Coordinates of N, CA and C in Angstrom, one line a residue:
L1 N 17.2 0.2 3.6 CA 17.5 0.9 2.4 C 16.3 1.7 1.8
N2 N 16.5 3.0 1.8 CA 15.5 3.8 1.3 C 15.9 4.6 0.0
T3 N 15.1 4.5 -0.9 CA 15.4 5.2 -2.3 C 14.3 6.2 -2.6
E4 N 14.7 7.5 -2.7 CA 13.6 8.4 -3.0 C 13.6 8.6 -4.6
I5 N 12.4 8.5 -5.1 CA 12.2 8.7 -6.6 C 11.0 9.6 -6.8
R6 N 11.2 10.8 -7.1 CA 10.1 11.8 -7.3 C 9.1 11.6 -6.1
N7 N 7.9 11.2 -6.4 CA 6.9 11.0 -5.3 C 6.9 9.7 -4.7
M8 N 7.8 8.8 -5.1 CA 7.9 7.5 -4.5 C 9.1 7.3 -3.6
T9 N 8.8 6.6 -2.5 CA 9.9 6.2 -1.7 C 9.9 4.8 -1.6
I10 N 11.0 4.1 -1.9 CA 11.1 2.6 -2.0 C 11.8 2.1 -0.8
I11 N 11.2 1.3 0.0 CA 12.0 0.6 1.2 C 12.1 -0.8 0.8
T12 N 13.3 -1.3 1.0 CA 13.6 -2.7 0.6 C 13.7 -3.6 1.9
F13 N 13.0 -4.7 1.9 CA 13.1 -5.7 2.9 C 13.8 -7.0 2.3
H14 N 14.5 -7.7 3.1 CA 14.9 -9.1 2.7 C 14.1 -10.1 3.5
T15 N 13.2 -10.8 2.7 CA 12.3 -11.7 3.4 C 12.5 -13.1 2.9
T16 N 12.2 -14.0 3.7 CA 12.4 -15.5 3.6 C 13.9 -15.9 3.6
E17 N 14.2 -17.2 3.7 CA 15.6 -17.7 3.7 C 16.2 -17.5 2.3
L18 N 15.4 -17.2 1.3 CA 16.0 -17.0 -0.1 C 16.3 -15.5 -0.3
E19 N 16.2 -14.8 0.8 CA 16.6 -13.4 0.7 C 15.8 -12.6 -0.4
T20 N 14.5 -12.9 -0.5 CA 13.7 -12.3 -1.4 C 13.7 -10.7 -1.2
D21 N 13.8 -9.9 -2.3 CA 13.6 -8.5 -2.2 C 12.1 -8.2 -2.2
T22 N 11.7 -7.7 -1.1 CA 10.3 -7.3 -0.9 C 10.4 -5.7 -0.8
Y23 N 9.5 -5.0 -1.6 CA 9.6 -3.6 -1.7 C 8.2 -3.0 -1.2
L24 N 8.5 -2.0 -0.2 CA 7.3 -1.2 0.3 C 7.5 0.1 -0.5
V25 N 6.5 0.6 -1.2 CA 6.6 1.8 -2.0 C 5.6 2.8 -1.4
L26 N 6.1 3.9 -1.0 CA 5.3 4.9 -0.2 C 5.1 6.1 -1.2
N27 N 3.8 6.5 -1.2 CA 3.4 7.8 -2.0 C 2.6 8.6 -1.0
G28 N 3.3 9.4 -0.1 CA 2.6 10.1 1.0 C 2.0 9.2 1.9
A29 N 0.6 9.3 2.0 CA -0.1 8.5 3.0 C -0.6 7.2 2.4
R30 N -0.2 6.9 1.1 CA -0.7 5.7 0.5 C 0.6 4.8 0.1
A31 N 0.4 3.6 0.1 CA 1.5 2.7 -0.2 C 1.1 1.4 -0.8
F32 N 2.0 0.7 -1.5 CA 1.8 -0.6 -2.0 C 3.1 -1.4 -1.8
V33 N 2.9 -2.8 -1.8 CA 4.0 -3.7 -1.5 C 4.2 -4.6 -2.8
V34 N 5.4 -4.8 -3.1 CA 5.8 -5.8 -4.2 C 6.4 -7.0 -3.6
D35 N 5.8 -8.2 -3.9 CA 6.3 -9.5 -3.5 C 6.6 -9.7 -2.0
P36 N 5.6 -9.6 -1.2 CA 5.9 -9.8 0.3 C 6.0 -11.3 0.6
G37 N 7.3 -11.7 0.6 CA 7.6 -13.1 0.8 C 7.3 -13.6 2.2
A38 N 7.4 -12.7 3.2 CA 7.2 -13.1 4.6 C 7.1 -11.7 5.3
D39 N 7.0 -11.8 6.7 CA 7.2 -10.6 7.5 C 6.2 -9.5 7.3
A40 N 4.9 -10.0 7.3 CA 3.8 -9.1 7.1 C 3.8 -8.0 8.3
D41 N 4.1 -8.4 9.5 CA 4.1 -7.5 10.6 C 5.1 -6.4 10.4
K42 N 6.3 -6.8 10.0 CA 7.4 -5.8 9.9 C 7.0 -4.8 8.7
I43 N 6.5 -5.3 7.5 CA 6.1 -4.4 6.5 C 5.0 -3.5 6.9
A44 N 4.0 -4.0 7.6 CA 2.9 -3.2 8.0 C 3.4 -2.2 8.9
A45 N 4.3 -2.5 9.9 CA 4.9 -1.5 10.9 C 5.6 -0.4 10.1
A46 N 6.4 -0.7 9.1 CA 7.1 0.3 8.4 C 6.2 1.3 7.7
A47 N 5.1 0.7 7.1 CA 4.1 1.7 6.5 C 3.5 2.5 7.5
N48 N 3.2 1.9 8.7 CA 2.5 2.7 9.7 C 3.4 3.8 10.3
N49 N 4.6 3.4 10.5 CA 5.6 4.4 10.9 C 5.8 5.6 9.9
A50 N 5.6 5.3 8.7 CA 5.6 6.4 7.6 C 4.3 7.1 7.5
G51 N 3.3 6.7 8.3 CA 2.0 7.4 8.2 C 1.3 7.0 6.9
A52 N 1.5 5.7 6.4 CA 0.9 5.3 5.1 C 0.1 4.0 5.3
V53 N -0.9 3.9 4.5 CA -1.8 2.7 4.5 C -1.4 1.9 3.2
I54 N -1.2 0.6 3.4 CA -0.9 -0.3 2.2 C -2.2 -0.6 1.6
E55 N -2.3 -0.1 0.3 CA -3.6 -0.3 -0.4 C -3.5 -1.5 -1.3
N56 N -2.3 -1.9 -1.9 CA -2.2 -3.0 -2.8 C -0.9 -3.8 -2.5
V57 N -1.1 -5.1 -3.0 CA 0.1 -6.0 -3.0 C 0.2 -6.4 -4.4
L58 N 1.4 -6.1 -5.0 CA 1.6 -6.5 -6.5 C 2.5 -7.7 -6.4
L59 N 2.0 -8.8 -7.1 CA 2.9 -10.0 -7.1 C 3.4 -10.2 -8.5
T60 N 4.8 -10.3 -8.6 CA 5.3 -10.6 -9.9 C 5.2 -12.0 -10.4
H61 N 5.0 -13.0 -9.5 CA 4.7 -14.4 -9.8 C 4.4 -15.0 -8.6
A62 N 4.0 -16.4 -8.6 CA 3.4 -16.9 -7.4 C 4.3 -18.1 -6.8
H63 N 5.6 -17.8 -6.7 CA 6.4 -18.7 -5.9 C 6.4 -18.3 -4.4
F64 N 6.5 -19.3 -3.6 CA 6.2 -19.0 -2.2 C 7.0 -17.9 -1.6
D65 N 8.2 -17.8 -2.0 CA 9.1 -16.7 -1.4 C 8.8 -15.4 -1.8
H66 N 7.7 -15.2 -2.7 CA 7.3 -13.9 -3.1 C 5.9 -13.6 -2.7
I67 N 5.1 -14.6 -2.2 CA 3.7 -14.5 -1.9 C 3.4 -14.8 -0.5
G68 N 4.4 -15.2 0.4 CA 4.1 -15.8 1.7 C 3.3 -14.9 2.6
A69 N 3.4 -13.6 2.4 CA 2.7 -12.6 3.4 C 1.6 -12.0 2.7
A70 N 1.3 -12.4 1.5 CA 0.2 -11.6 0.7 C -1.2 -11.9 1.4
A71 N -1.5 -13.1 1.8 CA -2.7 -13.3 2.4 C -3.0 -12.5 3.7
E72 N -1.9 -12.4 4.5 CA -2.1 -11.6 5.8 C -2.2 -10.1 5.5
L73 N -1.5 -9.6 4.5 CA -1.7 -8.2 4.1 C -3.1 -7.9 3.5
Q74 N -3.6 -9.0 2.7 CA -4.9 -8.9 2.2 C -6.0 -8.8 3.4
R75 N -5.8 -9.6 4.4 CA -6.7 -9.5 5.5 C -6.7 -8.2 6.2
R76 N -5.6 -7.5 6.1 CA -5.5 -6.2 6.7 C -6.0 -5.1 5.7
G77 N -6.5 -5.5 4.6 CA -7.1 -4.5 3.7 C -6.5 -4.2 2.4
A78 N -5.3 -4.8 2.1 CA -4.7 -4.6 0.8 C -5.3 -5.5 -0.2
L79 N -5.4 -4.9 -1.5 CA -5.9 -5.7 -2.6 C -4.8 -6.3 -3.4
I80 N -4.9 -7.6 -3.7 CA -3.8 -8.4 -4.3 C -3.9 -8.3 -5.8
V81 N -2.9 -8.0 -6.5 CA -2.9 -8.0 -8.0 C -1.8 -9.0 -8.5
M82 N -2.3 -9.8 -9.4 CA -1.4 -10.8 -10.0 C -1.8 -11.2 -11.4
H83 N -0.9 -11.9 -12.2 CA -1.3 -12.3 -13.5 C -2.2 -13.6 -13.4
R84 N -3.2 -13.5 -14.2 CA -4.2 -14.7 -14.2 C -3.5 -16.0 -14.4
D85 N -2.4 -16.1 -15.2 CA -1.8 -17.4 -15.5 C -1.0 -18.0 -14.3
D86 N -0.8 -17.2 -13.2 CA -0.1 -17.7 -12.1 C -1.0 -18.0 -10.9
V87 N -2.3 -17.7 -11.1 CA -3.3 -17.9 -10.0 C -3.4 -19.4 -9.6
P88 N -3.2 -20.4 -10.6 CA -3.3 -21.8 -10.2 C -2.1 -22.2 -9.4
L89 N -0.9 -21.5 -9.4 CA 0.2 -21.9 -8.7 C 0.0 -21.6 -7.2
V90 N -0.8 -20.6 -6.9 CA -0.9 -20.2 -5.5 C -1.2 -21.4 -4.5
A91 N -2.2 -22.2 -4.8 CA -2.6 -23.3 -4.0 C -2.1 -24.6 -4.5
S92 N -1.0 -24.7 -5.2 CA -0.5 -25.9 -5.8 C 1.0 -26.2 -5.4
F93 N 1.4 -27.4 -5.5 CA 2.8 -27.6 -5.3 C 3.8 -26.8 -6.1
K94 N 3.3 -26.2 -7.2 CA 4.1 -25.5 -8.1 C 4.5 -24.1 -7.5
N95 N 4.0 -23.7 -6.4 CA 4.5 -22.5 -5.7 C 5.8 -22.9 -5.0
L96 N 6.3 -24.1 -5.1 CA 7.6 -24.5 -4.6 C 7.8 -24.6 -3.1
A97 N 6.8 -24.2 -2.3 CA 7.0 -24.1 -0.9 C 7.3 -25.5 -0.3
F98 N 6.9 -26.6 -0.9 CA 7.2 -27.9 -0.3 C 8.7 -28.2 -0.3
Y99 N 9.4 -27.5 -1.3 CA 10.9 -27.7 -1.3 C 11.5 -27.4 0.1
T100 N 10.9 -26.4 0.8 CA 11.5 -26.0 2.0 C 10.7 -26.5 3.3
G101 N 9.7 -27.3 3.0 CA 8.9 -27.8 4.1 C 7.9 -26.7 4.6
K102 N 7.6 -25.7 3.8 CA 6.7 -24.6 4.2 C 5.3 -24.9 3.5
T103 N 4.3 -24.1 4.0 CA 3.1 -24.0 3.3 C 2.7 -22.5 3.1
V104 N 2.0 -22.3 2.1 CA 1.6 -20.9 1.7 C 0.2 -20.6 2.3
D105 N 0.1 -19.5 3.0 CA -1.2 -19.0 3.4 C -2.0 -18.7 2.1
K106 N -3.0 -19.4 1.8 CA -3.6 -19.2 0.5 C -4.5 -18.0 0.4
F107 N -4.7 -17.6 -0.8 CA -5.5 -16.4 -1.0 C -6.1 -16.4 -2.4
V108 N -7.1 -15.6 -2.6 CA -7.6 -15.3 -4.0 C -7.3 -13.9 -4.3
P109 N -6.6 -13.6 -5.5 CA -6.3 -12.3 -5.8 C -7.5 -11.4 -6.1
D110 N -7.5 -10.2 -5.7 CA -8.6 -9.2 -6.0 C -8.6 -8.7 -7.4
V111 N -7.5 -8.6 -8.0 CA -7.4 -8.1 -9.4 C -6.4 -9.2 -10.2
T112 N -6.9 -9.6 -11.3 CA -6.0 -10.4 -12.1 C -5.8 -9.6 -13.4
V113 N -4.5 -9.6 -13.9 CA -4.1 -8.9 -15.1 C -3.6 -9.9 -16.1
S114 N -3.6 -9.4 -17.4 CA -3.1 -10.3 -18.5 C -1.8 -9.6 -19.1
G115 N -1.5 -8.4 -18.7 CA -0.3 -7.7 -19.3 C -0.8 -6.6 -20.2
G116 N -0.3 -5.4 -20.2 CA -0.7 -4.3 -21.0 C -1.5 -3.3 -20.3
E117 N -1.9 -3.7 -19.0 CA -2.8 -2.8 -18.3 C -1.9 -1.6 -17.6
T118 N -2.5 -0.5 -17.5 CA -1.9 0.6 -16.6 C -2.9 0.8 -15.4
L119 N -2.3 0.5 -14.2 CA -3.2 0.6 -13.1 C -2.9 1.8 -12.2
D120 N -3.9 2.3 -11.5 CA -3.6 3.3 -10.5 C -3.4 2.6 -9.2
V121 N -2.1 2.5 -8.7 CA -1.8 1.8 -7.4 C -1.3 2.8 -6.4
A122 N -2.2 3.0 -5.5 CA -1.8 4.0 -4.4 C -1.4 5.4 -5.0
G123 N -2.1 5.8 -6.0 CA -1.9 7.1 -6.6 C -0.7 7.1 -7.5
I124 N -0.2 6.0 -7.8 CA 1.0 5.9 -8.8 C 0.5 5.1 -10.0
S125 N 0.9 5.6 -11.2 CA 0.5 4.9 -12.4 C 1.5 3.8 -12.7
V126 N 1.0 2.5 -12.7 CA 1.8 1.3 -12.8 C 1.5 0.5 -14.1
K127 N 2.4 0.3 -14.9 CA 2.2 -0.4 -16.2 C 2.5 -1.9 -15.9
V128 N 1.7 -2.8 -16.4 CA 1.9 -4.2 -16.3 C 2.5 -4.8 -17.6
I129 N 3.7 -5.4 -17.5 CA 4.3 -6.1 -18.6 C 4.3 -7.6 -18.3
H130 N 3.6 -8.4 -19.2 CA 3.6 -9.8 -19.0 C 5.0 -10.3 -19.5
T131 N 5.8 -11.0 -18.6 CA 7.1 -11.4 -18.9 C 7.3 -12.9 -18.5
P132 N 6.5 -13.8 -19.2 CA 6.6 -15.2 -19.0 C 8.0 -15.7 -19.1
G133 N 8.3 -16.8 -18.5 CA 9.6 -17.5 -18.6 C 10.0 -18.1 -17.3
H134 N 10.1 -17.3 -16.3 CA 10.4 -17.9 -15.0 C 9.1 -18.7 -14.5
T135 N 8.0 -18.1 -14.7 CA 6.7 -18.8 -14.7 C 5.8 -18.3 -15.8
A136 N 4.7 -19.0 -16.1 CA 3.9 -18.5 -17.2 C 3.2 -17.1 -17.0
G137 N 3.0 -16.9 -15.7 CA 2.3 -15.6 -15.4 C 3.2 -14.6 -14.8
G138 N 4.4 -14.7 -15.1 CA 5.4 -13.7 -14.5 C 5.1 -12.3 -15.1
V139 N 5.2 -11.3 -14.4 CA 5.1 -10.0 -14.8 C 6.1 -9.0 -14.2
C140 N 6.3 -7.9 -14.9 CA 7.1 -6.8 -14.4 C 6.3 -5.6 -14.2
Y141 N 6.4 -4.8 -13.1 CA 5.6 -3.6 -13.0 C 6.6 -2.4 -13.2
V142 N 6.1 -1.5 -14.1 CA 6.8 -0.3 -14.3 C 6.1 0.9 -13.6
A143 N 6.8 1.5 -12.7 CA 6.3 2.7 -11.9 C 7.2 3.8 -12.0
E144 N 6.8 4.8 -12.6 CA 7.7 6.0 -12.8 C 8.9 5.6 -13.5
D145 N 10.1 5.8 -12.9 CA 11.3 5.4 -13.5 C 12.0 4.2 -13.0
S146 N 11.0 3.3 -12.5 CA 11.5 2.0 -11.7 C 10.7 0.9 -12.4
I147 N 11.4 -0.2 -12.5 CA 10.8 -1.6 -12.9 C 11.0 -2.5 -11.7
F148 N 9.9 -3.1 -11.3 CA 10.0 -4.2 -10.3 C 10.0 -5.5 -11.2
S149 N 11.2 -6.2 -11.2 CA 11.3 -7.2 -12.3 C 11.1 -8.6 -11.7
G150 N 10.8 -8.8 -10.4 CA 10.6 -10.0 -9.9 C 11.8 -11.0 -10.2
D151 N 11.5 -12.2 -10.6 CA 12.6 -13.2 -10.9 C 12.7 -13.3 -12.5
T152 N 12.3 -12.2 -13.2 CA 12.6 -12.2 -14.6 C 14.0 -11.8 -14.9
L153 N 14.4 -10.6 -14.4 CA 15.7 -10.0 -14.7 C 16.4 -9.6 -13.4
F154 N 17.7 -10.0 -13.3 CA 18.5 -9.7 -12.2 C 19.7 -8.9 -12.7
E155 N 20.5 -8.4 -11.7 CA 21.8 -7.8 -12.0 C 22.7 -8.9 -12.6
L156 N 23.1 -8.6 -13.9 CA 23.9 -9.6 -14.6 C 23.5 -11.1 -14.6
S157 N 22.1 -11.2 -14.5 CA 21.6 -12.6 -14.4 C 20.1 -12.5 -14.9
Y158 N 19.5 -13.7 -14.8 CA 18.1 -13.8 -15.1 C 17.4 -15.0 -14.4
G159 N 16.1 -15.1 -14.5 CA 15.5 -16.1 -13.6 C 15.7 -17.5 -14.2
R160 N 15.5 -18.5 -13.3 CA 15.6 -19.9 -13.6 C 14.4 -20.3 -14.5
T161 N 14.5 -21.2 -15.3 CA 13.4 -21.6 -16.2 C 13.2 -23.1 -16.1
D162 N 13.7 -23.7 -15.0 CA 13.5 -25.1 -14.9 C 12.4 -25.5 -13.9
F163 N 11.6 -24.6 -13.4 CA 10.5 -24.8 -12.5 C 9.3 -25.0 -13.4
P164 N 8.2 -25.6 -12.8 CA 6.9 -25.7 -13.5 C 6.4 -24.4 -14.2
T165 N 6.1 -24.6 -15.4 CA 5.6 -23.5 -16.3 C 6.7 -22.6 -16.8
G166 N 7.9 -22.9 -16.5 CA 9.1 -22.1 -16.9 C 9.5 -22.4 -18.4
S167 N 10.1 -21.4 -19.1 CA 10.5 -21.6 -20.4 C 11.6 -20.6 -20.8
F168 N 12.8 -21.2 -21.2 CA 13.9 -20.3 -21.4 C 13.6 -19.4 -22.6
K169 N 13.0 -20.0 -23.6 CA 12.6 -19.3 -24.9 C 11.8 -18.1 -24.5
D170 N 10.7 -18.4 -23.7 CA 9.9 -17.3 -23.3 C 10.6 -16.2 -22.5
L171 N 11.5 -16.6 -21.6 CA 12.2 -15.7 -20.8 C 13.1 -14.8 -21.6
K172 N 13.8 -15.4 -22.5 CA 14.7 -14.6 -23.4 C 13.9 -13.5 -24.1
N173 N 12.8 -14.0 -24.7 CA 11.9 -13.1 -25.4 C 11.4 -12.0 -24.5
S174 N 11.0 -12.3 -23.3 CA 10.4 -11.3 -22.3 C 11.5 -10.2 -22.1
I175 N 12.7 -10.7 -21.9 CA 13.8 -9.7 -21.4 C 14.2 -8.9 -22.7
V176 N 14.5 -9.6 -23.7 CA 15.2 -8.9 -24.9 C 14.1 -8.1 -25.6
N177 N 12.9 -8.7 -25.9 CA 12.0 -8.0 -26.8 C 10.9 -7.2 -26.0
K178 N 10.8 -7.3 -24.7 CA 9.8 -6.5 -24.0 C 10.6 -5.5 -23.1
L179 N 11.4 -6.0 -22.1 CA 12.1 -5.1 -21.2 C 13.2 -4.2 -22.0
F180 N 14.1 -4.9 -22.7 CA 15.2 -4.1 -23.3 C 14.6 -3.3 -24.4
A181 N 13.4 -3.5 -24.9 CA 12.9 -2.6 -25.9 C 12.3 -1.4 -25.4
L182 N 12.1 -1.3 -24.0 CA 11.5 0.0 -23.4 C 12.4 1.2 -23.8
K183 N 11.9 2.3 -24.0 CA 12.7 3.5 -24.3 C 13.3 4.1 -23.1
G184 N 14.5 4.5 -23.2 CA 15.1 5.2 -22.1 C 15.7 4.2 -21.0
D185 N 16.0 4.8 -19.9 CA 16.6 4.0 -18.8 C 15.7 3.9 -17.6
Y186 N 15.8 2.9 -16.9 CA 15.0 2.6 -15.7 C 15.9 2.0 -14.6
K187 N 15.6 2.3 -13.4 CA 16.2 1.5 -12.3 C 15.4 0.2 -12.2
V188 N 16.1 -0.8 -12.1 CA 15.5 -2.2 -12.0 C 15.6 -2.7 -10.5
Y189 N 14.5 -3.1 -9.9 CA 14.4 -3.5 -8.6 C 14.0 -5.0 -8.7
P190 N 15.0 -6.0 -8.6 CA 14.7 -7.4 -8.9 C 14.1 -8.1 -7.6
G191 N 13.8 -9.4 -7.9 CA 13.3 -10.2 -6.8 C 14.3 -10.8 -5.8
H192 N 15.5 -10.7 -6.2 CA 16.7 -11.1 -5.4 C 17.9 -10.3 -5.8
G193 N 18.8 -10.1 -4.9 CA 20.1 -9.4 -5.3 C 19.9 -7.8 -5.3
N194 N 20.9 -7.2 -6.0 CA 21.1 -5.8 -5.9 C 20.2 -5.1 -7.0
P195 N 19.8 -3.8 -6.9 CA 19.1 -3.2 -8.0 C 20.2 -2.9 -9.1
T196 N 19.7 -2.7 -10.2 CA 20.6 -2.4 -11.3 C 19.8 -1.4 -12.3
T197 N 20.3 -1.3 -13.5 CA 19.6 -0.3 -14.4 C 19.4 -1.1 -15.7
L198 N 18.4 -0.7 -16.4 CA 18.0 -1.3 -17.6 C 19.2 -1.1 -18.7
A199 N 19.7 0.2 -18.7 CA 20.8 0.5 -19.6 C 21.9 -0.5 -19.5
F200 N 22.3 -0.7 -18.2 CA 23.5 -1.6 -17.9 C 23.2 -2.9 -18.3
E201 N 21.9 -3.5 -18.0 CA 21.6 -4.9 -18.4 C 21.5 -5.0 -19.9
R202 N 21.0 -4.0 -20.6 CA 20.9 -4.1 -22.1 C 22.3 -4.3 -22.7
E203 N 23.4 -3.8 -22.1 CA 24.7 -4.0 -22.5 C 25.4 -5.3 -22.0
H204 N 25.1 -5.7 -20.8 CA 25.9 -6.7 -20.2 C 25.3 -8.0 -19.7
N205 N 23.9 -8.0 -19.8 CA 23.3 -9.2 -19.2 C 23.6 -10.5 -20.1
P206 N 23.9 -11.6 -19.4 CA 24.3 -12.8 -20.1 C 23.2 -13.3 -21.0
I207 N 21.9 -13.0 -20.8 CA 20.8 -13.5 -21.6 C 21.0 -13.2 -23.1
L208 N 21.8 -12.1 -23.3 CA 22.1 -11.7 -24.7 C 22.8 -12.8 -25.5
H209 N 23.6 -13.6 -24.8 CA 24.5 -14.5 -25.5 C 24.1 -15.9 -25.1
D210 N 23.2 -16.2 -24.2 CA 22.8 -17.5 -23.8 C 21.8 -18.1 -24.7

């Protein structure tokens, strides 16, 4: 699935048995990856085929199904970006890998964020919004007219809050008062399921009534 957005091309992979949405974002010869749950070789090959170098890995949170291939991509030269509050989860049972009998290839992020930053990622301006609730260090990344929402916001749904560091109160605040408060419309690329739009979710997402 390829989506052209101005100077960004977004290629979607389904990684891990949880069907994590992993995104390869191409900007000419430069690229970044959002939430590489697994399949480092496949992601790297797709970038290579497009003539692009993966410069960064953006992690929305530190659950195993979103970070499983991060260490391998880091070894190949990509810099890992994640929220400082989720760094402790990477090497802890709180990454949830033990539920599936898996282990996570551990890593130390190259860049830690706290929210509010605007980063230059492979030549694209990316704004970091801290959206705790699914995990304490959950973030969404806004790039041009797209939001990579991780497990914060889904099509007609939202992230679970019953895992370590989760909070329903925080999640509702993150979605309603941070994401829905953004001006205009955005395409939303979630951590699982189909893309949606912010305008649609502002009207129809069940978080409004839950």
